Amino acid sequence: MKRLILLLFIVLVSCNKEQPTTFSEPANLEMLVGVDGTKITFREVLYKHKGKKILIDFWASWCKDCIVGFPKLNQLQKEFPDVEYVFLSTDFSQPSWKKGIKKYKIKGEHYNLPKGMNDGDLVEFINLSWIPTYMVIDEEGEIALFKATNITDKAIREALEDN
């Protein structure tokens, strides 16, 4: 009986489709590292783009799926030039992260999550278990698309088109 109740609980929790529309305070305070080595909170990054749509790409230089998706992401950048593109790398090696930006010619604003994809308040908030992961933030600073793992996901385009 206990197993049945536990199984039912797991099913109900996993079926919960409610997605957050704002970031938690700890996630907002997560420290990121800029390409130039400066530290900035995630909230400050979002604030820099206040009033604009933002596509956030969680990626790493060693991630094959991330690399394969860059040409399609470049196409989105051409189709939606007014969107801000923010790339959050989960690389532990900052030299590898910076080489990846140049090698794959990734255009946008770049930051590193120095704790990687398995630790930190921001990755915990979004339950980052796979990269690439994409999020869309609307002009009011709310989460329009909580999580997509494929750049061709139609929900990304819909969130970018939605006014």
CSV table of N, CA and C in Angstrom, one decimal:
chain,number,residue,atom,x,y,z
A,1,MET,N,0.8,-1.2,0.0
A,1,MET,CA,0.0,0.0,0.0
A,1,MET,C,0.9,1.3,0.0
A,2,LYS,N,1.9,1.2,0.8
A,2,LYS,CA,2.8,2.4,0.9
A,2,LYS,C,3.5,2.7,-0.5
A,3,ARG,N,3.8,1.6,-1.2
A,3,ARG,CA,4.4,1.7,-2.5
A,3,ARG,C,3.4,2.3,-3.5
A,4,LEU,N,2.2,1.9,-3.4
A,4,LEU,CA,1.2,2.4,-4.3
A,4,LEU,C,1.0,3.9,-4.1
A,5,ILE,N,0.9,4.3,-2.8
A,5,ILE,CA,0.8,5.8,-2.5
A,5,ILE,C,2.0,6.5,-3.0
A,6,LEU,N,3.2,6.0,-2.8
A,6,LEU,CA,4.4,6.7,-3.2
A,6,LEU,C,4.4,6.8,-4.8
A,7,LEU,N,4.0,5.7,-5.4
A,7,LEU,CA,3.9,5.8,-6.9
A,7,LEU,C,2.9,6.8,-7.4
A,8,LEU,N,1.8,6.9,-6.8
A,8,LEU,CA,0.8,7.8,-7.1
A,8,LEU,C,1.3,9.3,-6.9
A,9,PHE,N,1.9,9.5,-5.8
A,9,PHE,CA,2.5,10.8,-5.5
A,9,PHE,C,3.5,11.2,-6.5
A,10,ILE,N,4.4,10.3,-6.9
A,10,ILE,CA,5.4,10.6,-7.9
A,10,ILE,C,4.7,10.9,-9.3
A,11,VAL,N,3.7,10.2,-9.6
A,11,VAL,CA,3.0,10.4,-10.9
A,11,VAL,C,2.4,11.8,-10.9
A,12,LEU,N,1.7,12.1,-9.8
A,12,LEU,CA,1.0,13.4,-9.7
A,12,LEU,C,2.0,14.6,-9.7
A,13,VAL,N,3.1,14.5,-9.0
A,13,VAL,CA,4.2,15.5,-9.0
A,13,VAL,C,4.8,15.7,-10.4
A,14,SER,N,5.0,14.6,-11.1
A,14,SER,CA,5.7,14.7,-12.4
A,14,SER,C,4.7,15.2,-13.4
A,15,CYS,N,3.4,15.1,-13.2
A,15,CYS,CA,2.4,15.6,-14.2
A,15,CYS,C,2.1,17.1,-14.0
A,16,ASN,N,2.7,17.7,-13.0
A,16,ASN,CA,2.4,19.1,-12.7
A,16,ASN,C,3.0,19.9,-13.8
A,17,LYS,N,2.2,20.5,-14.6
A,17,LYS,CA,2.7,21.3,-15.8
A,17,LYS,C,2.8,22.8,-15.4
A,18,GLU,N,2.5,23.2,-14.2
A,18,GLU,CA,2.6,24.6,-13.8
A,18,GLU,C,4.1,25.0,-13.9
A,19,GLN,N,4.3,26.1,-14.6
A,19,GLN,CA,5.7,26.6,-14.8
A,19,GLN,C,5.8,27.9,-14.1
A,20,PRO,N,6.9,28.2,-13.5
A,20,PRO,CA,7.1,29.5,-12.9
A,20,PRO,C,7.1,30.6,-13.9
A,21,THR,N,6.7,31.8,-13.5
A,21,THR,CA,6.8,33.0,-14.4
A,21,THR,C,7.8,34.0,-13.9
A,22,THR,N,8.3,33.7,-12.7
A,22,THR,CA,9.4,34.6,-12.2
A,22,THR,C,10.5,33.7,-11.5
A,23,PHE,N,11.7,34.3,-11.5
A,23,PHE,CA,12.8,33.5,-10.9
A,23,PHE,C,12.8,33.7,-9.4
A,24,SER,N,13.2,32.7,-8.7
A,24,SER,CA,13.4,32.7,-7.2
A,24,SER,C,14.4,33.7,-6.8
A,25,GLU,N,14.4,34.2,-5.6
A,25,GLU,CA,15.4,35.2,-5.2
A,25,GLU,C,16.8,34.6,-5.2
A,26,PRO,N,17.0,33.4,-4.7
A,26,PRO,CA,18.3,32.8,-4.8
A,26,PRO,C,18.8,32.6,-6.2
A,27,ALA,N,17.9,32.3,-7.2
A,27,ALA,CA,18.3,32.2,-8.6
A,27,ALA,C,18.7,33.5,-9.1
A,28,ASN,N,18.0,34.6,-8.8
A,28,ASN,CA,18.3,35.9,-9.2
A,28,ASN,C,19.7,36.4,-8.7
A,29,LEU,N,20.1,35.9,-7.5
A,29,LEU,CA,21.3,36.3,-6.9
A,29,LEU,C,22.5,35.4,-7.3
A,30,GLU,N,22.3,34.4,-8.2
A,30,GLU,CA,23.4,33.6,-8.6
A,30,GLU,C,24.4,34.4,-9.3
A,31,MET,N,25.7,34.2,-8.9
A,31,MET,CA,26.8,35.0,-9.5
A,31,MET,C,27.3,34.3,-10.8
A,32,LEU,N,27.4,35.1,-11.8
A,32,LEU,CA,27.9,34.7,-13.1
A,32,LEU,C,29.2,35.4,-13.4
A,33,VAL,N,30.0,34.8,-14.3
A,33,VAL,CA,31.3,35.4,-14.6
A,33,VAL,C,31.2,35.8,-16.1
A,34,GLY,N,31.5,37.1,-16.4
A,34,GLY,CA,31.6,37.6,-17.7
A,34,GLY,C,32.8,37.1,-18.4
A,35,VAL,N,32.9,37.3,-19.7
A,35,VAL,CA,34.1,36.9,-20.5
A,35,VAL,C,35.3,37.6,-20.1
A,36,ASP,N,35.1,38.9,-19.6
A,36,ASP,CA,36.2,39.7,-19.1
A,36,ASP,C,36.6,39.3,-17.6
A,37,GLY,N,35.9,38.4,-17.0
A,37,GLY,CA,36.2,38.0,-15.7
A,37,GLY,C,35.4,38.7,-14.6
A,38,THR,N,34.6,39.7,-15.0
A,38,THR,CA,33.8,40.4,-14.0
A,38,THR,C,32.7,39.5,-13.5
A,39,LYS,N,32.3,39.8,-12.3
A,39,LYS,CA,31.2,39.0,-11.7
A,39,LYS,C,29.9,39.8,-11.7
A,40,ILE,N,28.8,39.2,-12.0
A,40,ILE,CA,27.5,39.9,-12.1
A,40,ILE,C,26.4,38.9,-11.7
A,41,THR,N,25.4,39.4,-11.1
A,41,THR,CA,24.3,38.5,-10.7
A,41,THR,C,23.4,38.3,-11.9
A,42,PHE,N,22.7,37.2,-11.8
A,42,PHE,CA,21.7,36.8,-12.9
A,42,PHE,C,20.7,37.9,-13.0
A,43,ARG,N,20.2,38.5,-11.9
A,43,ARG,CA,19.2,39.6,-11.9
A,43,ARG,C,19.8,40.8,-12.7
A,44,GLU,N,21.0,41.1,-12.5
A,44,GLU,CA,21.6,42.2,-13.2
A,44,GLU,C,21.7,42.0,-14.7
A,45,VAL,N,21.9,40.7,-15.1
A,45,VAL,CA,21.9,40.4,-16.5
A,45,VAL,C,20.5,40.6,-17.1
A,46,LEU,N,19.5,40.1,-16.4
A,46,LEU,CA,18.1,40.4,-16.8
A,46,LEU,C,17.8,41.8,-16.9
A,47,TYR,N,18.2,42.6,-15.9
A,47,TYR,CA,17.9,44.0,-15.8
A,47,TYR,C,18.5,44.8,-17.0
A,48,LYS,N,19.7,44.3,-17.4
A,48,LYS,CA,20.4,45.0,-18.6
A,48,LYS,C,19.5,45.0,-19.8
A,49,HIS,N,18.6,44.0,-19.9
A,49,HIS,CA,17.8,43.8,-21.1
A,49,HIS,C,16.3,44.1,-20.8
A,50,LYS,N,16.1,44.8,-19.8
A,50,LYS,CA,14.7,45.2,-19.4
A,50,LYS,C,14.0,45.8,-20.6
A,51,GLY,N,12.7,45.3,-20.8
A,51,GLY,CA,11.9,45.8,-21.8
A,51,GLY,C,12.1,45.1,-23.2
A,52,LYS,N,13.0,44.1,-23.2
A,52,LYS,CA,13.2,43.4,-24.4
A,52,LYS,C,13.0,41.9,-24.1
A,53,LYS,N,12.7,41.1,-25.2
A,53,LYS,CA,12.7,39.7,-25.1
A,53,LYS,C,14.1,39.2,-25.0
A,54,ILE,N,14.2,38.1,-24.2
A,54,ILE,CA,15.5,37.5,-24.0
A,54,ILE,C,15.4,36.0,-24.3
A,55,LEU,N,16.3,35.4,-25.1
A,55,LEU,CA,16.4,34.0,-25.2
A,55,LEU,C,17.7,33.6,-24.5
A,56,ILE,N,17.5,32.7,-23.5
A,56,ILE,CA,18.7,32.3,-22.7
A,56,ILE,C,19.0,30.9,-23.2
A,57,ASP,N,20.3,30.6,-23.5
A,57,ASP,CA,20.8,29.3,-23.9
A,57,ASP,C,21.8,28.8,-22.9
A,58,PHE,N,21.4,27.7,-22.2
A,58,PHE,CA,22.4,27.1,-21.3
A,58,PHE,C,23.1,26.0,-22.1
A,59,TRP,N,24.4,26.1,-22.2
A,59,TRP,CA,25.2,25.3,-23.1
A,59,TRP,C,26.6,25.0,-22.5
A,60,ALA,N,27.4,24.2,-23.2
A,60,ALA,CA,28.8,24.0,-22.8
A,60,ALA,C,29.6,23.7,-24.1
A,61,SER,N,30.9,24.0,-24.0
A,61,SER,CA,31.7,23.8,-25.2
A,61,SER,C,31.9,22.3,-25.6
A,62,TRP,N,31.7,21.4,-24.6
A,62,TRP,CA,31.9,20.0,-24.9
A,62,TRP,C,30.6,19.3,-25.3
A,63,CYS,N,29.5,20.0,-25.3
A,63,CYS,CA,28.1,19.5,-25.5
A,63,CYS,C,27.8,19.4,-27.0
A,64,LYS,N,27.8,18.1,-27.5
A,64,LYS,CA,27.5,17.9,-28.9
A,64,LYS,C,26.1,18.5,-29.4
A,65,ASP,N,25.1,18.2,-28.5
A,65,ASP,CA,23.8,18.7,-28.9
A,65,ASP,C,23.7,20.2,-29.0
A,66,CYS,N,24.5,20.9,-28.1
A,66,CYS,CA,24.6,22.4,-28.1
A,66,CYS,C,25.2,22.8,-29.4
A,67,ILE,N,26.3,22.2,-29.8
A,67,ILE,CA,27.0,22.6,-31.0
A,67,ILE,C,26.2,22.4,-32.2
A,68,VAL,N,25.5,21.2,-32.3
A,68,VAL,CA,24.6,20.9,-33.4
A,68,VAL,C,23.5,21.9,-33.6
A,69,GLY,N,23.0,22.5,-32.5
A,69,GLY,CA,21.9,23.4,-32.5
A,69,GLY,C,22.3,24.9,-32.9
A,70,PHE,N,23.6,25.2,-32.9
A,70,PHE,CA,24.0,26.6,-33.1
A,70,PHE,C,23.6,27.1,-34.5
A,71,PRO,N,23.7,26.3,-35.6
A,71,PRO,CA,23.2,26.9,-36.9
A,71,PRO,C,21.7,27.3,-36.9
A,72,LYS,N,20.9,26.5,-36.2
A,72,LYS,CA,19.5,26.8,-36.1
A,72,LYS,C,19.3,28.0,-35.2
A,73,LEU,N,20.1,28.1,-34.2
A,73,LEU,CA,20.0,29.3,-33.3
A,73,LEU,C,20.4,30.5,-34.1
A,74,ASN,N,21.4,30.4,-34.9
A,74,ASN,CA,21.8,31.6,-35.8
A,74,ASN,C,20.7,32.0,-36.7
A,75,GLN,N,19.9,31.0,-37.2
A,75,GLN,CA,18.8,31.3,-38.0
A,75,GLN,C,17.7,32.1,-37.2
A,76,LEU,N,17.5,31.7,-36.0
A,76,LEU,CA,16.5,32.4,-35.1
A,76,LEU,C,17.0,33.8,-34.9
A,77,GLN,N,18.3,34.0,-34.7
A,77,GLN,CA,18.9,35.3,-34.5
A,77,GLN,C,18.6,36.2,-35.7
A,78,LYS,N,18.7,35.7,-36.9
A,78,LYS,CA,18.4,36.5,-38.1
A,78,LYS,C,16.9,36.8,-38.2
A,79,GLU,N,16.0,35.8,-37.8
A,79,GLU,CA,14.6,36.0,-37.9
A,79,GLU,C,14.1,37.0,-36.8
A,80,PHE,N,14.7,37.0,-35.6
A,80,PHE,CA,14.3,37.8,-34.5
A,80,PHE,C,15.5,38.6,-34.0
A,81,PRO,N,15.9,39.6,-34.8
A,81,PRO,CA,17.0,40.5,-34.5
A,81,PRO,C,16.8,41.4,-33.3
A,82,ASP,N,15.6,41.6,-32.9
A,82,ASP,CA,15.3,42.5,-31.7
A,82,ASP,C,15.4,41.7,-30.4
A,83,VAL,N,15.5,40.4,-30.5
A,83,VAL,CA,15.6,39.6,-29.2
A,83,VAL,C,17.0,39.7,-28.7
A,84,GLU,N,17.2,39.7,-27.4
A,84,GLU,CA,18.5,39.6,-26.8
A,84,GLU,C,18.9,38.2,-26.6
A,85,TYR,N,20.1,37.8,-26.9
A,85,TYR,CA,20.5,36.4,-26.8
A,85,TYR,C,21.6,36.3,-25.7
A,86,VAL,N,21.3,35.6,-24.7
A,86,VAL,CA,22.2,35.5,-23.5
A,86,VAL,C,22.6,34.0,-23.4
A,87,PHE,N,23.9,33.7,-23.4
A,87,PHE,CA,24.4,32.4,-23.3
A,87,PHE,C,25.1,32.2,-22.0
A,88,LEU,N,24.6,31.1,-21.3
A,88,LEU,CA,25.1,30.8,-20.0
A,88,LEU,C,25.8,29.4,-20.1
A,89,SER,N,27.1,29.5,-20.0
A,89,SER,CA,27.9,28.3,-20.2
A,89,SER,C,28.1,27.6,-18.9
A,90,THR,N,28.0,26.2,-18.9
A,90,THR,CA,28.2,25.4,-17.7
A,90,THR,C,29.6,24.8,-17.7
A,91,ASP,N,30.5,25.3,-18.6
A,91,ASP,CA,31.8,24.8,-18.6
A,91,ASP,C,32.5,25.1,-17.3
A,92,PHE,N,33.3,24.1,-16.7
A,92,PHE,CA,34.1,24.4,-15.6
A,92,PHE,C,35.4,25.1,-16.0
A,93,SER,N,35.9,24.8,-17.2
A,93,SER,CA,37.1,25.4,-17.8
A,93,SER,C,36.8,26.7,-18.5
A,94,GLN,N,37.2,27.8,-17.9
A,94,GLN,CA,36.9,29.1,-18.6
A,94,GLN,C,37.7,29.2,-19.9
A,95,PRO,N,38.9,28.7,-20.1
A,95,PRO,CA,39.5,28.8,-21.4
A,95,PRO,C,38.7,28.0,-22.4
A,96,SER,N,38.2,26.8,-22.1
A,96,SER,CA,37.4,26.0,-23.0
A,96,SER,C,36.1,26.8,-23.4
A,97,TRP,N,35.5,27.4,-22.4
A,97,TRP,CA,34.3,28.2,-22.7
A,97,TRP,C,34.6,29.3,-23.7
A,98,LYS,N,35.7,30.0,-23.4
A,98,LYS,CA,36.0,31.2,-24.3
A,98,LYS,C,36.4,30.7,-25.7
A,99,LYS,N,37.1,29.6,-25.8
A,99,LYS,CA,37.5,29.0,-27.1
A,99,LYS,C,36.2,28.6,-27.9
A,100,GLY,N,35.2,28.0,-27.1
A,100,GLY,CA,34.0,27.6,-27.7
A,100,GLY,C,33.2,28.7,-28.3
A,101,ILE,N,33.2,29.9,-27.6
A,101,ILE,CA,32.5,31.1,-28.2
A,101,ILE,C,33.1,31.4,-29.5
A,102,LYS,N,34.4,31.5,-29.6
A,102,LYS,CA,35.1,31.9,-30.8
A,102,LYS,C,35.0,30.8,-31.9
A,103,LYS,N,35.2,29.5,-31.5
A,103,LYS,CA,35.2,28.4,-32.5
A,103,LYS,C,33.8,28.3,-33.2
A,104,TYR,N,32.8,28.5,-32.4
A,104,TYR,CA,31.4,28.3,-33.0
A,104,TYR,C,30.8,29.6,-33.3
A,105,LYS,N,31.5,30.7,-33.2
A,105,LYS,CA,31.1,32.0,-33.6
A,105,LYS,C,29.7,32.4,-33.0
A,106,ILE,N,29.6,32.2,-31.7
A,106,ILE,CA,28.3,32.4,-31.0
A,106,ILE,C,28.1,33.9,-30.7
A,107,LYS,N,27.1,34.5,-31.3
A,107,LYS,CA,26.9,35.9,-31.2
A,107,LYS,C,25.8,36.1,-30.1
A,108,GLY,N,26.2,37.0,-29.1
A,108,GLY,CA,25.3,37.3,-28.0
A,108,GLY,C,26.1,37.7,-26.8
A,109,GLU,N,25.4,37.7,-25.7
A,109,GLU,CA,26.0,38.1,-24.4
A,109,GLU,C,26.4,36.8,-23.7
A,110,HIS,N,27.6,36.7,-23.2
A,110,HIS,CA,28.1,35.5,-22.7
A,110,HIS,C,28.5,35.6,-21.2
A,111,TYR,N,28.1,34.5,-20.5
A,111,TYR,CA,28.4,34.4,-19.1
A,111,TYR,C,28.7,32.9,-18.7
A,112,ASN,N,29.4,32.7,-17.7
A,112,ASN,CA,29.8,31.4,-17.2
A,112,ASN,C,29.1,31.1,-15.9
A,113,LEU,N,28.6,29.9,-15.7
A,113,LEU,CA,28.1,29.5,-14.4
A,113,LEU,C,29.2,28.7,-13.8
A,114,PRO,N,30.0,29.3,-12.9
A,114,PRO,CA,31.3,28.7,-12.5
A,114,PRO,C,31.1,27.4,-11.7
A,115,LYS,N,29.8,27.1,-11.2
A,115,LYS,CA,29.6,25.9,-10.5
A,115,LYS,C,29.1,24.8,-11.4
A,116,GLY,N,29.0,25.1,-12.7
A,116,GLY,CA,28.6,24.0,-13.7
A,116,GLY,C,27.1,23.8,-13.7
A,117,MET,N,26.7,22.7,-14.3
A,117,MET,CA,25.3,22.5,-14.4
A,117,MET,C,24.7,21.6,-13.3
A,118,ASN,N,25.5,21.3,-12.3
A,118,ASN,CA,24.9,20.4,-11.3
A,118,ASN,C,24.9,21.1,-9.9
A,119,ASP,N,25.2,22.4,-9.9
A,119,ASP,CA,25.3,23.0,-8.6
A,119,ASP,C,24.9,24.5,-8.8
A,120,GLY,N,24.3,25.1,-7.8
A,120,GLY,CA,24.0,26.5,-7.9
A,120,GLY,C,22.5,26.8,-7.8
A,121,ASP,N,22.1,27.9,-7.4
A,121,ASP,CA,20.7,28.2,-7.2
A,121,ASP,C,19.9,28.4,-8.5
A,122,LEU,N,20.6,28.9,-9.5
A,122,LEU,CA,19.9,29.1,-10.8
A,122,LEU,C,19.6,27.7,-11.4
A,123,VAL,N,20.6,26.9,-11.5
A,123,VAL,CA,20.4,25.6,-12.1
A,123,VAL,C,19.5,24.7,-11.3
A,124,GLU,N,19.5,24.9,-10.0
A,124,GLU,CA,18.5,24.2,-9.2
A,124,GLU,C,17.1,24.7,-9.4
A,125,PHE,N,16.9,26.0,-9.6
A,125,PHE,CA,15.6,26.5,-9.8
A,125,PHE,C,15.0,26.0,-11.1
A,126,ILE,N,15.8,25.9,-12.2
A,126,ILE,CA,15.2,25.4,-13.4
A,126,ILE,C,15.4,23.8,-13.5
A,127,ASN,N,16.0,23.2,-12.5
A,127,ASN,CA,16.2,21.8,-12.6
A,127,ASN,C,17.0,21.4,-13.8
A,128,LEU,N,18.1,22.0,-14.0
A,128,LEU,CA,18.9,21.8,-15.2
A,128,LEU,C,19.5,20.4,-15.2
A,129,SER,N,18.9,19.6,-16.0
A,129,SER,CA,19.4,18.2,-16.1
A,129,SER,C,19.9,17.8,-17.5
A,130,TRP,N,19.8,18.8,-18.4
A,130,TRP,CA,20.1,18.5,-19.8
A,130,TRP,C,20.5,19.8,-20.4
A,131,ILE,N,21.6,19.8,-21.3
A,131,ILE,CA,21.9,20.9,-22.1
A,131,ILE,C,22.0,20.5,-23.5
A,132,PRO,N,21.6,21.3,-24.5
A,132,PRO,CA,21.2,22.7,-24.2
A,132,PRO,C,19.8,22.8,-23.6
A,133,THR,N,19.6,23.8,-22.9
A,133,THR,CA,18.3,24.2,-22.4
A,133,THR,C,18.0,25.7,-22.7
A,134,TYR,N,16.8,26.0,-23.2
A,134,TYR,CA,16.5,27.3,-23.7
A,134,TYR,C,15.3,27.8,-22.8
A,135,MET,N,15.4,29.1,-22.5
A,135,MET,CA,14.3,29.8,-21.9
A,135,MET,C,14.1,31.1,-22.6
A,136,VAL,N,12.8,31.6,-22.5
A,136,VAL,CA,12.5,32.9,-23.1
A,136,VAL,C,11.9,33.8,-22.0
A,137,ILE,N,12.4,35.0,-21.9
A,137,ILE,CA,11.9,35.9,-20.9
A,137,ILE,C,11.3,37.0,-21.7
A,138,ASP,N,10.1,37.4,-21.3
A,138,ASP,CA,9.3,38.5,-22.1
A,138,ASP,C,9.8,39.9,-21.7
A,139,GLU,N,9.1,40.8,-22.3
A,139,GLU,CA,9.5,42.2,-22.1
A,139,GLU,C,9.3,42.7,-20.7
A,140,GLU,N,8.4,42.1,-20.0
A,140,GLU,CA,8.1,42.5,-18.6
A,140,GLU,C,9.0,41.8,-17.6
A,141,GLY,N,9.9,41.0,-18.1
A,141,GLY,CA,10.9,40.2,-17.3
A,141,GLY,C,10.3,38.9,-16.7
A,142,GLU,N,9.2,38.5,-17.2
A,142,GLU,CA,8.6,37.2,-16.8
A,142,GLU,C,9.0,36.1,-17.7
A,143,ILE,N,9.0,34.9,-17.2
A,143,ILE,CA,9.4,33.7,-17.9
A,143,ILE,C,8.2,33.4,-18.9
A,144,ALA,N,8.5,33.5,-20.2
A,144,ALA,CA,7.5,33.2,-21.2
A,144,ALA,C,7.5,31.7,-21.6
A,145,LEU,N,8.8,31.2,-21.6
A,145,LEU,CA,9.0,29.8,-21.9
A,145,LEU,C,10.0,29.3,-20.8
A,146,PHE,N,9.5,28.4,-20.0
A,146,PHE,CA,10.4,27.9,-18.9
A,146,PHE,C,11.5,27.0,-19.3
A,147,LYS,N,11.2,26.1,-20.2
A,147,LYS,CA,12.3,25.2,-20.5
A,147,LYS,C,12.0,24.5,-21.8
A,148,ALA,N,13.0,24.5,-22.7
A,148,ALA,CA,13.0,23.7,-24.0
A,148,ALA,C,14.4,23.1,-24.2
A,149,THR,N,14.5,21.9,-24.7
A,149,THR,CA,15.8,21.3,-24.8
A,149,THR,C,16.2,21.1,-26.3
A,150,ASN,N,15.4,21.6,-27.2
A,150,ASN,CA,15.7,21.6,-28.6
A,150,ASN,C,15.4,22.9,-29.3
A,151,ILE,N,16.4,23.5,-29.9
A,151,ILE,CA,16.2,24.8,-30.5
A,151,ILE,C,15.1,24.9,-31.6
A,152,THR,N,14.7,23.7,-32.1
A,152,THR,CA,13.6,23.7,-33.1
A,152,THR,C,12.3,23.5,-32.4
A,153,ASP,N,12.2,23.5,-31.1
A,153,ASP,CA,11.0,23.3,-30.4
A,153,ASP,C,10.0,24.5,-30.8
A,154,LYS,N,8.9,24.2,-31.3
A,154,LYS,CA,8.0,25.3,-31.7
A,154,LYS,C,7.6,26.2,-30.6
A,155,ALA,N,7.7,25.8,-29.4
A,155,ALA,CA,7.3,26.7,-28.2
A,155,ALA,C,8.3,27.9,-28.2
A,156,ILE,N,9.6,27.7,-28.6
A,156,ILE,CA,10.5,28.8,-28.6
A,156,ILE,C,10.1,29.9,-29.6
A,157,ARG,N,9.8,29.4,-30.8
A,157,ARG,CA,9.3,30.4,-31.8
A,157,ARG,C,8.1,31.1,-31.4
A,158,GLU,N,7.1,30.3,-30.8
A,158,GLU,CA,5.9,30.9,-30.3
A,158,GLU,C,6.1,32.0,-29.2
A,159,ALA,N,7.0,31.7,-28.3
A,159,ALA,CA,7.4,32.7,-27.3
A,159,ALA,C,8.1,33.9,-27.8
A,160,LEU,N,8.9,33.7,-28.8
A,160,LEU,CA,9.5,34.9,-29.5
A,160,LEU,C,8.6,35.7,-30.3
A,161,GLU,N,7.6,35.1,-30.9
A,161,GLU,CA,6.6,35.8,-31.7
A,161,GLU,C,5.6,36.5,-30.9
A,162,ASP,N,5.2,35.9,-29.8
A,162,ASP,CA,4.1,36.4,-28.9
A,162,ASP,C,4.4,37.8,-28.5
A,163,ASN,N,3.4,38.7,-28.6
A,163,ASN,CA,3.6,40.1,-28.2
A,163,ASN,C,2.8,40.3,-27.0
